[in-house]
Amino acid sequence: MFDLDGVVFDTESQYTLFWGEQFRLYHPDKTGLEHKIKGQTLVQIFDAWFSGMKDEQPKIVARLDEFERNMRFDYVGGFTDFTGDLRRNGVKTAVVTSSNRMKMASVYAARPEFRQLFDAILTSEDFERSKPDPDCYLKGAALFGAERDECVVFEDSFNGLKAGRAAGMAVVGLSTTNRPEAIRPYADCVIPDFRGLGVGKLYAMLP
């Protein structure tokens, strides 16, 4: 099961720029908030940092929607080759993302082939509780009728890594967003991208 931003797509640097601009506008006295929110849903971000700004929230949503309509959705290196190898070996795949369906509409428009790469796509509307709660990954496993020890989670953010751990699943950390040494305590193994990775190599890397 794959997170989206920073795992499937190399988009985290773009979101860092967007949220950096919003926090400088609304919280100029606080620095680095754009890094603290990685892996959080929009609802979580609003609750934590914009709860008293009901008039401003729709403006931020409008800016975010416009931003996502014009984003670049470049696959993380080696991703499509890796998912192709998974499919050839009969391994089921799912995207499990905190992104909402509106964001995914932008993904589908930019990448028409995207949905064909996965057996299932779960978005924020499918979960009662967001990462780092394991709810999303447990729902993904239930969708396939899989046990926890049959699942592998691919994540880049701390919240996502913690969610995979809490779900009792094997966790592969991608160092696309955070330094390898920072995420290593939360993952069974850490990779920079998917280049050269196949089913056999993945199994050899995991406990």
GROMACS .gro file of C-alpha atoms in nm:
model
  207
    1MET     CA    1   0.000   0.000   0.000
    2PHE     CA    2   0.138   0.332  -0.112
    3ASP     CA    3   0.103   0.683   0.019
    4LEU     CA    4   0.069   0.934  -0.267
    5ASP     CA    5   0.275   1.250  -0.226
    6GLY     CA    6   0.642   1.179  -0.178
    7VAL     CA    7   0.592   0.808  -0.253
    8VAL     CA    8   0.410   0.773  -0.586
    9PHE     CA    9   0.463   1.132  -0.697
   10ASP     CA   10   0.757   1.362  -0.632
   11THR     CA   11   0.532   1.648  -0.517
   12GLU     CA   12   0.637   1.721  -0.159
   13SER     CA   13   0.871   2.005  -0.257
   14GLN     CA   14   0.581   2.173  -0.437
   15TYR     CA   15   0.353   2.147  -0.133
   16THR     CA   16   0.631   2.281   0.089
   17LEU     CA   17   0.640   2.594  -0.125
   18PHE     CA   18   0.262   2.634  -0.119
   19TRP     CA   19   0.219   2.590   0.255
   20GLY     CA   20   0.528   2.799   0.324
   21GLU     CA   21   0.356   3.089   0.149
   22GLN     CA   22   0.033   3.037   0.346
   23PHE     CA   23   0.208   3.020   0.682
   24ARG     CA   24   0.418   3.327   0.608
   25LEU     CA   25   0.094   3.509   0.527
   26TYR     CA   26  -0.102   3.398   0.837
   27HIS     CA   27   0.170   3.303   1.087
   28PRO     CA   28   0.473   3.518   1.002
   29ASP     CA   29   0.607   3.476   1.355
   30LYS     CA   30   0.636   3.095   1.322
   31THR     CA   31   0.887   2.925   1.097
   32GLY     CA   32   0.902   2.574   0.957
   33LEU     CA   33   0.532   2.491   0.989
   34GLU     CA   34   0.523   2.373   0.629
   35HIS     CA   35   0.748   2.084   0.734
   36LYS     CA   36   0.546   1.992   1.046
   37ILE     CA   37   0.222   1.935   0.855
   38LYS     CA   38   0.349   1.670   0.613
   39GLY     CA   39   0.117   1.371   0.602
   40GLN     CA   40  -0.177   1.563   0.752
   41THR     CA   41  -0.517   1.615   0.592
   42LEU     CA   42  -0.647   1.961   0.513
   43VAL     CA   43  -0.894   1.928   0.802
   44GLN     CA   44  -0.608   1.855   1.042
   45ILE     CA   45  -0.409   2.151   0.913
   46PHE     CA   46  -0.706   2.384   0.952
   47ASP     CA   47  -0.787   2.254   1.301
   48ALA     CA   48  -0.428   2.303   1.417
   49TRP     CA   49  -0.335   2.633   1.252
   50PHE     CA   50  -0.642   2.805   1.108
   51SER     CA   51  -0.922   2.714   1.351
   52GLY     CA   52  -1.008   3.075   1.431
   53MET     CA   53  -1.001   3.188   1.068
   54LYS     CA   54  -1.332   3.067   0.927
   55ASP     CA   55  -1.342   3.349   0.671
   56GLU     CA   56  -0.990   3.272   0.552
   57GLN     CA   57  -1.026   2.895   0.518
   58PRO     CA   58  -1.228   2.911   0.191
   59LYS     CA   59  -0.964   3.142   0.046
   60ILE     CA   60  -0.691   2.892   0.131
   61VAL     CA   61  -0.896   2.608  -0.020
   62ALA     CA   62  -0.943   2.807  -0.341
   63ARG     CA   63  -0.569   2.875  -0.362
   64LEU     CA   64  -0.493   2.508  -0.294
   65ASP     CA   65  -0.738   2.391  -0.560
   66GLU     CA   66  -0.582   2.624  -0.815
   67PHE     CA   67  -0.234   2.515  -0.710
   68GLU     CA   68  -0.319   2.143  -0.746
   69ARG     CA   69  -0.475   2.195  -1.088
   70ASN     CA   70  -0.139   2.321  -1.208
   71MET     CA   71   0.092   2.084  -1.020
   72ARG     CA   72   0.344   1.858  -1.185
   73PHE     CA   73   0.277   1.492  -1.109
   74ASP     CA   74   0.613   1.330  -1.178
   75TYR     CA   75   0.650   0.971  -1.064
   76VAL     CA   76   0.918   0.895  -0.808
   77GLY     CA   77   1.207   0.726  -0.986
   78GLY     CA   78   1.141   0.363  -1.078
   79PHE     CA   79   0.784   0.362  -0.949
   80THR     CA   80   0.602   0.239  -1.260
   81ASP     CA   81   0.863  -0.034  -1.320
   82PHE     CA   82   0.822  -0.150  -0.961
   83THR     CA   83   0.440  -0.161  -0.971
   84GLY     CA   84   0.462  -0.344  -1.302
   85ASP     CA   85   0.678  -0.610  -1.136
   86LEU     CA   86   0.432  -0.636  -0.848
   87ARG     CA   87   0.146  -0.691  -1.090
   88ARG     CA   88   0.336  -0.956  -1.287
   89ASN     CA   89   0.392  -1.140  -0.959
   90GLY     CA   90   0.027  -1.123  -0.854
   91VAL     CA   91   0.077  -0.871  -0.572
   92LYS     CA   92  -0.227  -0.649  -0.507
   93THR     CA   93  -0.162  -0.275  -0.480
   94ALA     CA   94  -0.347   0.023  -0.337
   95VAL     CA   95  -0.295   0.394  -0.289
   96VAL     CA   96  -0.381   0.500   0.066
   97THR     CA   97  -0.367   0.878   0.079
   98SER     CA   98  -0.476   1.168   0.297
   99SER     CA   99  -0.557   1.356  -0.024
  100ASN     CA  100  -0.925   1.410  -0.103
  101ARG     CA  101  -1.122   1.319  -0.415
  102MET     CA  102  -1.097   1.672  -0.555
  103LYS     CA  103  -0.718   1.645  -0.548
  104MET     CA  104  -0.738   1.303  -0.710
  105ALA     CA  105  -0.943   1.447  -0.995
  106SER     CA  106  -0.640   1.662  -1.076
  107VAL     CA  107  -0.419   1.353  -1.063
  108TYR     CA  108  -0.646   1.161  -1.302
  109ALA     CA  109  -0.656   1.454  -1.543
  110ALA     CA  110  -0.278   1.485  -1.545
  111ARG     CA  111  -0.211   1.110  -1.543
  112PRO     CA  112  -0.491   0.921  -1.725
  113GLU     CA  113  -0.307   0.590  -1.675
  114PHE     CA  114  -0.289   0.632  -1.298
  115ARG     CA  115  -0.593   0.429  -1.196
  116GLN     CA  116  -0.478   0.132  -1.403
  117LEU     CA  117  -0.164   0.099  -1.191
  118PHE     CA  118  -0.356  -0.001  -0.876
  119ASP     CA  119  -0.622  -0.243  -0.762
  120ALA     CA  120  -0.772   0.016  -0.525
  121ILE     CA  121  -0.744   0.386  -0.438
  122LEU     CA  122  -0.844   0.504  -0.090
  123THR     CA  123  -0.871   0.875  -0.013
  124SER     CA  124  -0.937   1.083   0.298
  125GLU     CA  125  -1.313   1.037   0.253
  126ASP     CA  126  -1.271   0.663   0.312
  127PHE     CA  127  -1.125   0.695   0.664
  128GLU     CA  128  -1.273   0.794   0.997
  129ARG     CA  129  -0.932   0.880   1.142
  130SER     CA  130  -0.628   1.018   0.963
  131LYS     CA  131  -0.261   0.922   0.986
  132PRO     CA  132  -0.083   0.858   1.223
  133ASP     CA  133  -0.388   0.652   1.322
  134PRO     CA  134  -0.368   0.310   1.150
  135ASP     CA  135  -0.733   0.321   1.039
  136CYS     CA  136  -0.650   0.390   0.673
  137TYR     CA  137  -0.410   0.098   0.637
  138LEU     CA  138  -0.632  -0.140   0.828
  139LYS     CA  139  -0.915  -0.052   0.589
  140GLY     CA  140  -0.683  -0.114   0.297
  141ALA     CA  141  -0.594  -0.459   0.429
  142ALA     CA  142  -0.961  -0.541   0.491
  143LEU     CA  143  -1.041  -0.441   0.133
  144PHE     CA  144  -0.814  -0.718   0.009
  145GLY     CA  145  -0.900  -0.963   0.286
  146ALA     CA  146  -0.533  -0.955   0.387
  147GLU     CA  147  -0.376  -1.011   0.727
  148ARG     CA  148  -0.147  -0.745   0.871
  149ASP     CA  149   0.164  -0.955   0.822
  150GLU     CA  150   0.079  -0.988   0.452
  151CYS     CA  151   0.093  -0.612   0.395
  152VAL     CA  152   0.374  -0.371   0.314
  153VAL     CA  153   0.333   0.005   0.358
  154PHE     CA  154   0.538   0.260   0.162
  155GLU     CA  155   0.555   0.602   0.330
  156ASP     CA  156   0.769   0.915   0.344
  157SER     CA  157   0.615   1.131   0.618
  158PHE     CA  158   0.645   1.073   0.991
  159ASN     CA  159   0.267   1.051   1.033
  160GLY     CA  160   0.241   0.796   0.755
  161LEU     CA  161   0.529   0.586   0.883
  162LYS     CA  162   0.375   0.585   1.229
  163ALA     CA  163   0.040   0.477   1.081
  164GLY     CA  164   0.202   0.181   0.907
  165ARG     CA  165   0.382   0.084   1.227
  166ALA     CA  166   0.062   0.116   1.432
  167ALA     CA  167  -0.116  -0.107   1.180
  168GLY     CA  168   0.138  -0.381   1.255
  169MET     CA  169   0.258  -0.396   0.895
  170ALA     CA  170   0.601  -0.399   0.734
  171VAL     CA  171   0.703  -0.040   0.657
  172VAL     CA  172   0.931   0.085   0.383
  173GLY     CA  173   1.039   0.446   0.427
  174LEU     CA  174   1.120   0.667   0.130
  175SER     CA  175   1.373   0.941   0.196
  176THR     CA  176   1.212   1.173  -0.060
  177THR     CA  177   1.086   1.414   0.207
  178ASN     CA  178   1.296   1.356   0.518
  179ARG     CA  179   1.655   1.248   0.574
  180PRO     CA  180   1.713   0.869   0.581
  181GLU     CA  181   1.850   0.880   0.936
  182ALA     CA  182   1.541   1.071   1.054
  183ILE     CA  183   1.290   0.815   0.929
  184ARG     CA  184   1.494   0.497   0.987
  185PRO     CA  185   1.357   0.443   1.343
  186TYR     CA  186   1.004   0.429   1.197
  187ALA     CA  187   1.071   0.190   0.907
  188ASP     CA  188   1.195  -0.163   0.850
  189CYS     CA  189   1.411  -0.035   0.565
  190VAL     CA  190   1.470   0.296   0.388
  191ILE     CA  191   1.508   0.357   0.015
  192PRO     CA  192   1.570   0.677  -0.186
  193ASP     CA  193   1.331   0.570  -0.466
  194PHE     CA  194   1.214   0.256  -0.648
  195ARG     CA  195   1.495   0.226  -0.903
  196GLY     CA  196   1.618  -0.133  -0.923
  197LEU     CA  197   1.355  -0.258  -0.677
  198GLY     CA  198   1.156  -0.570  -0.754
  199VAL     CA  199   0.951  -0.822  -0.559
  200GLY     CA  200   1.247  -1.046  -0.480
  201LYS     CA  201   1.469  -0.763  -0.362
  202LEU     CA  202   1.187  -0.616  -0.153
  203TYR     CA  203   1.124  -0.944   0.030
  204ALA     CA  204   1.497  -0.977   0.099
  205MET     CA  205   1.506  -0.632   0.256
  206LEU     CA  206   1.216  -0.690   0.494
  207PRO     CA  207   1.225  -0.886   0.821
   0.00000   0.00000   0.00000
